[in-house]
Amino acid sequence: KGDAKAGEEKAVMCVACHGAKGKISVPLYPNLAGQNEAYLAHALHAYKKGERSGGQAEVMKAYVNGLSDEDIDNLAAYYASMEP
Amino acid sequence: KGDAKAGEEKAVMCVACHGAKGKISVPLYPNLAGQNEAYLAHALHAYKKGERSGGQAEVMKAYVNGLSDEDIDNLAAYYASMEP
């Protein structure tokens, strides 16, 4: 279980594509606000492990490569805590 | 742009894991309600093309293999139309 407050500090690099409140008008990118915490962590790990390709997967991999497991848990907690 | 009503008919196989209203208490699975339509279609195509692995990707691939491009567009429209 992550720390949403710590996740907020890490989320500065996420907002360009996913929006300051986890919702974004770019229809090809997913909204994150209120998404299930465990799924968010799973998806970030999947990008990091190279389990996703196509679309923006390489971009996501580049961002996620710099994150620790704790960072991932915290980011997941942060976005899961937002109002969808 | 898909037809949400047609998507609803195809969604009978999605509800076990993603919930009748696109929200699910299984934390490892993503909520779909109100997600961006183009992202939903992208994700379904990614599973179909084998661009995702790990987690439930093989399950998703098995389901999506039976869907046409039109089915995918309609399902994306259906879940995007739901209240998040």
Short mmCIF file of N, CA and C in Angstrom, two decimals:
data_model
loop_
_atom_site.label_atom_id
_atom_site.label_comp_id
_atom_site.label_asym_id
_atom_site.label_seq_id
_atom_site.Cartn_x
_atom_site.Cartn_y
_atom_site.Cartn_z
N LYS A 1 0.86 -1.20 0.00
CA LYS A 1 0.00 0.00 0.00
C LYS A 1 0.89 1.25 0.00
N GLY A 2 0.67 2.08 -0.97
CA GLY A 2 1.55 3.22 -1.15
C GLY A 2 1.14 4.43 -0.34
N ASP A 3 2.00 5.43 -0.40
CA ASP A 3 1.82 6.71 0.29
C ASP A 3 1.44 7.75 -0.76
N ALA A 4 0.17 8.16 -0.75
CA ALA A 4 -0.34 9.05 -1.79
C ALA A 4 0.39 10.39 -1.78
N LYS A 5 0.75 10.86 -0.61
CA LYS A 5 1.43 12.16 -0.52
C LYS A 5 2.81 12.09 -1.17
N ALA A 6 3.53 11.01 -0.92
CA ALA A 6 4.83 10.83 -1.56
C ALA A 6 4.65 10.66 -3.07
N GLY A 7 3.57 10.00 -3.46
CA GLY A 7 3.30 9.82 -4.88
C GLY A 7 3.05 11.14 -5.58
N GLU A 8 2.39 12.03 -4.89
CA GLU A 8 2.10 13.34 -5.49
C GLU A 8 3.40 14.04 -5.90
N GLU A 9 4.42 13.91 -5.05
CA GLU A 9 5.70 14.56 -5.38
C GLU A 9 6.36 13.94 -6.61
N LYS A 10 6.16 12.65 -6.79
CA LYS A 10 6.74 11.97 -7.96
C LYS A 10 5.93 12.22 -9.23
N ALA A 11 4.69 12.67 -9.06
CA ALA A 11 3.77 12.73 -10.20
C ALA A 11 4.01 13.94 -11.10
N VAL A 12 4.99 14.78 -10.76
CA VAL A 12 5.22 15.97 -11.58
C VAL A 12 5.51 15.62 -13.03
N MET A 13 6.09 14.45 -13.27
CA MET A 13 6.42 14.09 -14.64
C MET A 13 5.25 13.41 -15.37
N CYS A 14 4.19 13.15 -14.66
CA CYS A 14 3.04 12.45 -15.25
C CYS A 14 1.99 13.40 -15.82
N VAL A 15 1.98 14.64 -15.29
CA VAL A 15 0.84 15.51 -15.54
C VAL A 15 0.71 15.98 -16.99
N ALA A 16 1.85 16.03 -17.72
CA ALA A 16 1.77 16.53 -19.09
C ALA A 16 0.82 15.67 -19.93
N CYS A 17 0.87 14.38 -19.71
CA CYS A 17 0.02 13.48 -20.50
C CYS A 17 -1.22 13.03 -19.75
N HIS A 18 -1.17 12.96 -18.43
CA HIS A 18 -2.30 12.39 -17.69
C HIS A 18 -3.10 13.43 -16.91
N GLY A 19 -2.68 14.70 -17.02
CA GLY A 19 -3.47 15.76 -16.41
C GLY A 19 -3.16 15.96 -14.94
N ALA A 20 -3.32 17.19 -14.48
CA ALA A 20 -3.01 17.53 -13.09
C ALA A 20 -3.95 16.83 -12.12
N LYS A 21 -5.14 16.50 -12.60
CA LYS A 21 -6.09 15.81 -11.74
C LYS A 21 -6.37 14.39 -12.24
N GLY A 22 -5.43 13.85 -13.01
CA GLY A 22 -5.55 12.47 -13.46
C GLY A 22 -6.56 12.25 -14.57
N LYS A 23 -7.05 13.36 -15.13
CA LYS A 23 -7.96 13.27 -16.27
C LYS A 23 -7.41 14.15 -17.37
N ILE A 24 -7.48 13.66 -18.60
CA ILE A 24 -6.80 14.35 -19.67
C ILE A 24 -7.67 14.36 -20.91
N SER A 25 -7.58 15.47 -21.64
CA SER A 25 -8.41 15.62 -22.83
C SER A 25 -7.82 14.92 -24.05
N VAL A 26 -6.58 14.43 -23.95
CA VAL A 26 -6.00 13.67 -25.07
C VAL A 26 -6.64 12.28 -25.04
N PRO A 27 -7.50 11.98 -26.02
CA PRO A 27 -8.32 10.77 -25.85
C PRO A 27 -7.54 9.46 -25.94
N LEU A 28 -6.32 9.52 -26.48
CA LEU A 28 -5.57 8.27 -26.59
C LEU A 28 -4.87 7.89 -25.29
N TYR A 29 -4.82 8.80 -24.34
CA TYR A 29 -4.17 8.49 -23.07
C TYR A 29 -5.22 8.16 -22.02
N PRO A 30 -4.90 7.26 -21.11
CA PRO A 30 -5.90 6.89 -20.10
C PRO A 30 -6.03 7.90 -18.96
N ASN A 31 -7.25 8.13 -18.53
CA ASN A 31 -7.47 8.77 -17.25
C ASN A 31 -6.95 7.85 -16.15
N LEU A 32 -6.40 8.44 -15.12
CA LEU A 32 -5.87 7.66 -14.00
C LEU A 32 -6.63 7.89 -12.71
N ALA A 33 -7.34 9.01 -12.62
CA ALA A 33 -7.99 9.40 -11.37
C ALA A 33 -8.99 8.33 -10.92
N GLY A 34 -8.82 7.83 -9.73
CA GLY A 34 -9.76 6.87 -9.17
C GLY A 34 -9.58 5.45 -9.70
N GLN A 35 -8.56 5.25 -10.52
CA GLN A 35 -8.31 3.88 -10.99
C GLN A 35 -7.91 3.01 -9.80
N ASN A 36 -8.11 1.72 -9.92
CA ASN A 36 -7.75 0.81 -8.83
C ASN A 36 -6.24 0.85 -8.57
N GLU A 37 -5.89 0.97 -7.30
CA GLU A 37 -4.48 1.13 -6.92
C GLU A 37 -3.62 -0.05 -7.38
N ALA A 38 -4.08 -1.26 -7.15
CA ALA A 38 -3.26 -2.43 -7.51
C ALA A 38 -3.10 -2.53 -9.02
N TYR A 39 -4.13 -2.14 -9.77
CA TYR A 39 -4.01 -2.16 -11.23
C TYR A 39 -2.99 -1.12 -11.71
N LEU A 40 -3.04 0.06 -11.13
CA LEU A 40 -2.07 1.10 -11.52
C LEU A 40 -0.64 0.62 -11.28
N ALA A 41 -0.40 0.01 -10.12
CA ALA A 41 0.95 -0.50 -9.83
C ALA A 41 1.31 -1.61 -10.81
N HIS A 42 0.36 -2.49 -11.08
CA HIS A 42 0.60 -3.56 -12.06
C HIS A 42 1.00 -2.99 -13.41
N ALA A 43 0.25 -1.98 -13.88
CA ALA A 43 0.51 -1.42 -15.21
C ALA A 43 1.89 -0.78 -15.26
N LEU A 44 2.27 -0.05 -14.21
CA LEU A 44 3.59 0.58 -14.20
C LEU A 44 4.70 -0.47 -14.22
N HIS A 45 4.52 -1.53 -13.43
CA HIS A 45 5.51 -2.62 -13.46
C HIS A 45 5.56 -3.28 -14.84
N ALA A 46 4.40 -3.41 -15.48
CA ALA A 46 4.36 -4.04 -16.81
C ALA A 46 5.15 -3.22 -17.83
N TYR A 47 5.01 -1.90 -17.76
CA TYR A 47 5.81 -1.05 -18.65
C TYR A 47 7.29 -1.22 -18.34
N LYS A 48 7.62 -1.21 -17.06
CA LYS A 48 9.03 -1.31 -16.66
C LYS A 48 9.65 -2.63 -17.11
N LYS A 49 8.87 -3.72 -17.03
CA LYS A 49 9.38 -5.04 -17.41
C LYS A 49 9.35 -5.28 -18.91
N GLY A 50 8.87 -4.29 -19.67
CA GLY A 50 8.78 -4.47 -21.12
C GLY A 50 7.64 -5.38 -21.54
N GLU A 51 6.63 -5.49 -20.70
CA GLU A 51 5.48 -6.35 -21.03
C GLU A 51 4.44 -5.63 -21.89
N ARG A 52 4.67 -4.35 -22.17
CA ARG A 52 3.76 -3.63 -23.05
C ARG A 52 4.58 -2.99 -24.17
N SER A 53 4.02 -3.06 -25.37
CA SER A 53 4.67 -2.42 -26.51
C SER A 53 3.60 -1.73 -27.34
N GLY A 54 4.03 -0.97 -28.32
CA GLY A 54 3.06 -0.23 -29.14
C GLY A 54 2.59 1.01 -28.42
N GLY A 55 1.91 1.88 -29.18
CA GLY A 55 1.38 3.11 -28.59
C GLY A 55 2.48 3.88 -27.88
N GLN A 56 2.19 4.31 -26.66
CA GLN A 56 3.15 5.11 -25.90
C GLN A 56 3.98 4.25 -24.95
N ALA A 57 4.03 2.94 -25.19
CA ALA A 57 4.69 2.04 -24.24
C ALA A 57 6.17 2.39 -24.05
N GLU A 58 6.86 2.79 -25.13
CA GLU A 58 8.28 3.12 -24.98
C GLU A 58 8.47 4.39 -24.14
N VAL A 59 7.54 5.31 -24.31
CA VAL A 59 7.59 6.53 -23.51
C VAL A 59 7.37 6.19 -22.04
N MET A 60 6.36 5.39 -21.79
CA MET A 60 6.07 5.00 -20.41
C MET A 60 7.26 4.24 -19.80
N LYS A 61 7.86 3.36 -20.59
CA LYS A 61 9.01 2.59 -20.09
C LYS A 61 10.15 3.54 -19.69
N ALA A 62 10.39 4.54 -20.51
CA ALA A 62 11.46 5.48 -20.21
C ALA A 62 11.21 6.21 -18.89
N TYR A 63 9.96 6.60 -18.68
CA TYR A 63 9.64 7.28 -17.42
C TYR A 63 9.74 6.32 -16.23
N VAL A 64 9.18 5.14 -16.39
CA VAL A 64 9.06 4.21 -15.27
C VAL A 64 10.41 3.61 -14.89
N ASN A 65 11.32 3.53 -15.85
CA ASN A 65 12.65 2.98 -15.55
C ASN A 65 13.32 3.68 -14.37
N GLY A 66 13.01 4.95 -14.20
CA GLY A 66 13.64 5.70 -13.12
C GLY A 66 12.92 5.58 -11.78
N LEU A 67 11.89 4.79 -11.73
CA LEU A 67 11.09 4.68 -10.49
C LEU A 67 11.43 3.40 -9.73
N SER A 68 11.51 3.54 -8.41
CA SER A 68 11.67 2.37 -7.55
C SER A 68 10.31 1.70 -7.33
N ASP A 69 10.32 0.50 -6.77
CA ASP A 69 9.06 -0.17 -6.44
C ASP A 69 8.22 0.70 -5.49
N GLU A 70 8.91 1.37 -4.57
CA GLU A 70 8.20 2.24 -3.62
C GLU A 70 7.58 3.44 -4.35
N ASP A 71 8.34 4.02 -5.28
CA ASP A 71 7.79 5.13 -6.07
C ASP A 71 6.51 4.67 -6.79
N ILE A 72 6.56 3.50 -7.37
CA ILE A 72 5.41 2.97 -8.11
C ILE A 72 4.21 2.80 -7.17
N ASP A 73 4.46 2.23 -6.00
CA ASP A 73 3.36 2.07 -5.03
C ASP A 73 2.77 3.43 -4.64
N ASN A 74 3.65 4.41 -4.46
CA ASN A 74 3.18 5.72 -4.04
C ASN A 74 2.39 6.42 -5.14
N LEU A 75 2.87 6.31 -6.37
CA LEU A 75 2.13 6.91 -7.49
C LEU A 75 0.77 6.25 -7.65
N ALA A 76 0.74 4.93 -7.51
CA ALA A 76 -0.53 4.21 -7.63
C ALA A 76 -1.51 4.68 -6.55
N ALA A 77 -1.00 4.85 -5.34
CA ALA A 77 -1.86 5.31 -4.24
C ALA A 77 -2.36 6.72 -4.51
N TYR A 78 -1.49 7.56 -5.06
CA TYR A 78 -1.86 8.95 -5.34
C TYR A 78 -2.99 9.03 -6.37
N TYR A 79 -2.83 8.36 -7.50
CA TYR A 79 -3.87 8.44 -8.52
C TYR A 79 -5.15 7.72 -8.10
N ALA A 80 -4.99 6.63 -7.37
CA ALA A 80 -6.18 5.91 -6.89
C ALA A 80 -6.99 6.77 -5.91
N SER A 81 -6.31 7.67 -5.22
CA SER A 81 -6.99 8.49 -4.21
C SER A 81 -7.78 9.65 -4.82
N MET A 82 -7.55 9.92 -6.10
CA MET A 82 -8.23 11.06 -6.74
C MET A 82 -9.68 10.75 -7.09
N GLU A 83 -10.47 11.80 -7.12
CA GLU A 83 -11.86 11.69 -7.58
C GLU A 83 -11.87 11.38 -9.08
N PRO A 84 -12.55 10.32 -9.52
CA PRO A 84 -12.55 10.03 -10.96
C PRO A 84 -13.32 11.07 -11.77
N LYS B 1 -15.49 6.17 -34.38
CA LYS B 1 -16.39 6.42 -33.22
C LYS B 1 -17.37 5.26 -33.14
N GLY B 2 -17.42 4.63 -31.99
CA GLY B 2 -18.23 3.42 -31.86
C GLY B 2 -19.67 3.71 -31.47
N ASP B 3 -20.43 2.65 -31.46
CA ASP B 3 -21.85 2.67 -31.12
C ASP B 3 -22.01 2.05 -29.73
N ALA B 4 -22.27 2.89 -28.74
CA ALA B 4 -22.29 2.42 -27.35
C ALA B 4 -23.37 1.36 -27.13
N LYS B 5 -24.48 1.49 -27.81
CA LYS B 5 -25.58 0.53 -27.64
C LYS B 5 -25.17 -0.86 -28.14
N ALA B 6 -24.53 -0.88 -29.29
CA ALA B 6 -24.01 -2.15 -29.82
C ALA B 6 -22.93 -2.70 -28.91
N GLY B 7 -22.14 -1.82 -28.33
CA GLY B 7 -21.09 -2.25 -27.41
C GLY B 7 -21.66 -2.90 -26.18
N GLU B 8 -22.76 -2.38 -25.71
CA GLU B 8 -23.40 -2.95 -24.52
C GLU B 8 -23.74 -4.42 -24.73
N GLU B 9 -24.18 -4.75 -25.93
CA GLU B 9 -24.54 -6.15 -26.22
C GLU B 9 -23.32 -7.05 -26.21
N LYS B 10 -22.19 -6.50 -26.64
CA LYS B 10 -20.94 -7.29 -26.66
C LYS B 10 -20.31 -7.40 -25.28
N ALA B 11 -20.72 -6.53 -24.37
CA ALA B 11 -20.03 -6.41 -23.09
C ALA B 11 -20.41 -7.51 -22.09
N VAL B 12 -21.31 -8.40 -22.48
CA VAL B 12 -21.72 -9.45 -21.54
C VAL B 12 -20.55 -10.27 -21.04
N MET B 13 -19.51 -10.40 -21.86
CA MET B 13 -18.37 -11.21 -21.43
C MET B 13 -17.35 -10.41 -20.62
N CYS B 14 -17.57 -9.12 -20.51
CA CYS B 14 -16.61 -8.27 -19.79
C CYS B 14 -16.95 -8.09 -18.31
N VAL B 15 -18.25 -8.27 -17.99
CA VAL B 15 -18.73 -7.85 -16.68
C VAL B 15 -18.18 -8.66 -15.51
N ALA B 16 -17.81 -9.92 -15.76
CA ALA B 16 -17.33 -10.73 -14.64
C ALA B 16 -16.11 -10.10 -13.99
N CYS B 17 -15.24 -9.55 -14.81
CA CYS B 17 -14.02 -8.96 -14.26
C CYS B 17 -14.09 -7.43 -14.15
N HIS B 18 -14.87 -6.79 -15.01
CA HIS B 18 -14.84 -5.32 -15.02
C HIS B 18 -16.11 -4.69 -14.45
N GLY B 19 -17.05 -5.53 -14.00
CA GLY B 19 -18.22 -4.99 -13.33
C GLY B 19 -19.31 -4.59 -14.30
N ALA B 20 -20.55 -4.68 -13.84
CA ALA B 20 -21.70 -4.36 -14.70
C ALA B 20 -21.73 -2.88 -15.03
N LYS B 21 -21.13 -2.07 -14.17
CA LYS B 21 -21.09 -0.63 -14.44
C LYS B 21 -19.67 -0.12 -14.69
N GLY B 22 -18.81 -1.06 -15.08
CA GLY B 22 -17.46 -0.67 -15.46
C GLY B 22 -16.55 -0.36 -14.29
N LYS B 23 -17.03 -0.69 -13.07
CA LYS B 23 -16.20 -0.52 -11.86
C LYS B 23 -16.21 -1.85 -11.13
N ILE B 24 -15.07 -2.20 -10.61
CA ILE B 24 -14.96 -3.54 -10.05
C ILE B 24 -14.16 -3.50 -8.76
N SER B 25 -14.58 -4.36 -7.83
CA SER B 25 -13.92 -4.37 -6.53
C SER B 25 -12.63 -5.18 -6.54
N VAL B 26 -12.35 -5.93 -7.61
CA VAL B 26 -11.08 -6.66 -7.69
C VAL B 26 -10.00 -5.63 -8.01
N PRO B 27 -9.12 -5.34 -7.04
CA PRO B 27 -8.25 -4.17 -7.22
C PRO B 27 -7.21 -4.33 -8.32
N LEU B 28 -6.96 -5.57 -8.74
CA LEU B 28 -5.94 -5.76 -9.78
C LEU B 28 -6.49 -5.48 -11.17
N TYR B 29 -7.79 -5.38 -11.32
CA TYR B 29 -8.37 -5.13 -12.64
C TYR B 29 -8.75 -3.66 -12.77
N PRO B 30 -8.62 -3.12 -13.97
CA PRO B 30 -8.93 -1.69 -14.12
C PRO B 30 -10.42 -1.41 -14.21
N ASN B 31 -10.82 -0.30 -13.58
CA ASN B 31 -12.13 0.28 -13.87
C ASN B 31 -12.12 0.77 -15.31
N LEU B 32 -13.24 0.63 -15.97
CA LEU B 32 -13.34 1.07 -17.37
C LEU B 32 -14.31 2.24 -17.53
N ALA B 33 -15.21 2.41 -16.58
CA ALA B 33 -16.28 3.42 -16.70
C ALA B 33 -15.70 4.81 -16.88
N GLY B 34 -16.06 5.47 -17.95
CA GLY B 34 -15.62 6.84 -18.18
C GLY B 34 -14.20 6.97 -18.70
N GLN B 35 -13.57 5.84 -18.96
CA GLN B 35 -12.22 5.92 -19.53
C GLN B 35 -12.30 6.52 -20.93
N ASN B 36 -11.21 7.10 -21.40
CA ASN B 36 -11.20 7.71 -22.73
C ASN B 36 -11.44 6.64 -23.81
N GLU B 37 -12.36 6.96 -24.72
CA GLU B 37 -12.77 5.99 -25.74
C GLU B 37 -11.59 5.53 -26.60
N ALA B 38 -10.78 6.45 -27.06
CA ALA B 38 -9.67 6.07 -27.95
C ALA B 38 -8.65 5.21 -27.21
N TYR B 39 -8.46 5.51 -25.92
CA TYR B 39 -7.53 4.66 -25.15
C TYR B 39 -8.08 3.25 -24.97
N LEU B 40 -9.35 3.13 -24.70
CA LEU B 40 -9.95 1.81 -24.54
C LEU B 40 -9.77 0.99 -25.82
N ALA B 41 -10.05 1.61 -26.98
CA ALA B 41 -9.88 0.89 -28.25
C ALA B 41 -8.41 0.53 -28.46
N HIS B 42 -7.53 1.46 -28.14
CA HIS B 42 -6.09 1.18 -28.26
C HIS B 42 -5.69 -0.02 -27.41
N ALA B 43 -6.16 -0.05 -26.17
CA ALA B 43 -5.77 -1.12 -25.26
C ALA B 43 -6.29 -2.48 -25.76
N LEU B 44 -7.53 -2.50 -26.25
CA LEU B 44 -8.08 -3.76 -26.76
C LEU B 44 -7.28 -4.25 -27.98
N HIS B 45 -6.94 -3.31 -28.87
CA HIS B 45 -6.12 -3.70 -30.02
C HIS B 45 -4.74 -4.19 -29.57
N ALA B 46 -4.19 -3.55 -28.53
CA ALA B 46 -2.87 -3.95 -28.04
C ALA B 46 -2.90 -5.39 -27.53
N TYR B 47 -3.96 -5.74 -26.79
CA TYR B 47 -4.09 -7.14 -26.34
C TYR B 47 -4.21 -8.07 -27.55
N LYS B 48 -5.01 -7.69 -28.51
CA LYS B 48 -5.24 -8.53 -29.69
C LYS B 48 -3.96 -8.76 -30.47
N LYS B 49 -3.14 -7.70 -30.59
CA LYS B 49 -1.89 -7.81 -31.36
C LYS B 49 -0.77 -8.45 -30.56
N GLY B 50 -1.04 -8.82 -29.32
CA GLY B 50 0.01 -9.42 -28.50
C GLY B 50 1.01 -8.41 -27.99
N GLU B 51 0.62 -7.14 -27.90
CA GLU B 51 1.53 -6.11 -27.42
C GLU B 51 1.55 -6.00 -25.90
N ARG B 52 0.71 -6.79 -25.24
CA ARG B 52 0.74 -6.81 -23.78
C ARG B 52 0.92 -8.24 -23.30
N SER B 53 1.75 -8.39 -22.27
CA SER B 53 1.95 -9.71 -21.67
C SER B 53 1.97 -9.55 -20.16
N GLY B 54 1.98 -10.67 -19.47
CA GLY B 54 1.96 -10.61 -18.01
C GLY B 54 0.56 -10.34 -17.51
N GLY B 55 0.38 -10.49 -16.20
CA GLY B 55 -0.93 -10.23 -15.59
C GLY B 55 -2.01 -11.03 -16.31
N GLN B 56 -3.10 -10.38 -16.62
CA GLN B 56 -4.23 -11.02 -17.26
C GLN B 56 -4.19 -10.88 -18.78
N ALA B 57 -3.03 -10.56 -19.35
CA ALA B 57 -2.95 -10.26 -20.77
C ALA B 57 -3.40 -11.44 -21.64
N GLU B 58 -3.05 -12.66 -21.23
CA GLU B 58 -3.45 -13.81 -22.03
C GLU B 58 -4.96 -14.01 -22.00
N VAL B 59 -5.55 -13.72 -20.86
CA VAL B 59 -7.01 -13.81 -20.74
C VAL B 59 -7.66 -12.77 -21.66
N MET B 60 -7.15 -11.55 -21.57
CA MET B 60 -7.70 -10.48 -22.41
C MET B 60 -7.54 -10.82 -23.89
N LYS B 61 -6.39 -11.36 -24.25
CA LYS B 61 -6.14 -11.72 -25.66
C LYS B 61 -7.17 -12.75 -26.14
N ALA B 62 -7.44 -13.72 -25.28
CA ALA B 62 -8.41 -14.76 -25.66
C ALA B 62 -9.78 -14.16 -25.91
N TYR B 63 -10.19 -13.23 -25.05
CA TYR B 63 -11.49 -12.60 -25.26
C TYR B 63 -11.50 -11.73 -26.51
N VAL B 64 -10.45 -10.93 -26.66
CA VAL B 64 -10.43 -9.92 -27.73
C VAL B 64 -10.24 -10.56 -29.10
N ASN B 65 -9.62 -11.72 -29.13
CA ASN B 65 -9.43 -12.40 -30.42
C ASN B 65 -10.72 -12.59 -31.19
N GLY B 66 -11.82 -12.75 -30.46
CA GLY B 66 -13.09 -12.97 -31.12
C GLY B 66 -13.82 -11.69 -31.51
N LEU B 67 -13.19 -10.55 -31.30
CA LEU B 67 -13.86 -9.27 -31.59
C LEU B 67 -13.36 -8.67 -32.89
N SER B 68 -14.30 -8.13 -33.67
CA SER B 68 -13.93 -7.37 -34.87
C SER B 68 -13.49 -5.97 -34.47
N ASP B 69 -12.92 -5.24 -35.43
CA ASP B 69 -12.55 -3.84 -35.17
C ASP B 69 -13.79 -3.03 -34.77
N GLU B 70 -14.90 -3.35 -35.41
CA GLU B 70 -16.15 -2.63 -35.09
C GLU B 70 -16.60 -2.96 -33.66
N ASP B 71 -16.51 -4.24 -33.30
CA ASP B 71 -16.85 -4.63 -31.92
C ASP B 71 -16.01 -3.83 -30.91
N ILE B 72 -14.72 -3.72 -31.21
CA ILE B 72 -13.81 -3.01 -30.31
C ILE B 72 -14.23 -1.54 -30.20
N ASP B 73 -14.52 -0.92 -31.33
CA ASP B 73 -14.96 0.48 -31.29
C ASP B 73 -16.24 0.64 -30.48
N ASN B 74 -17.14 -0.32 -30.63
CA ASN B 74 -18.43 -0.23 -29.93
C ASN B 74 -18.25 -0.43 -28.42
N LEU B 75 -17.41 -1.38 -28.05
CA LEU B 75 -17.14 -1.60 -26.62
C LEU B 75 -16.48 -0.37 -26.01
N ALA B 76 -15.54 0.21 -26.73
CA ALA B 76 -14.87 1.41 -26.23
C ALA B 76 -15.87 2.54 -26.02
N ALA B 77 -16.78 2.69 -26.97
CA ALA B 77 -17.80 3.74 -26.86
C ALA B 77 -18.71 3.46 -25.66
N TYR B 78 -19.03 2.20 -25.46
CA TYR B 78 -19.94 1.83 -24.36
C TYR B 78 -19.32 2.16 -23.00
N TYR B 79 -18.08 1.72 -22.78
CA TYR B 79 -17.47 1.98 -21.47
C TYR B 79 -17.14 3.46 -21.28
N ALA B 80 -16.75 4.12 -22.37
CA ALA B 80 -16.45 5.56 -22.27
C ALA B 80 -17.70 6.36 -21.91
N SER B 81 -18.85 5.84 -22.29
CA SER B 81 -20.11 6.57 -22.04
C SER B 81 -20.60 6.45 -20.61
N MET B 82 -20.00 5.52 -19.84
CA MET B 82 -20.46 5.30 -18.46
C MET B 82 -19.96 6.38 -17.51
N GLU B 83 -20.72 6.59 -16.47
CA GLU B 83 -20.30 7.49 -15.39
C GLU B 83 -19.12 6.84 -14.64
N PRO B 84 -18.00 7.57 -14.48
CA PRO B 84 -16.86 6.96 -13.79
C PRO B 84 -17.12 6.75 -12.29
#
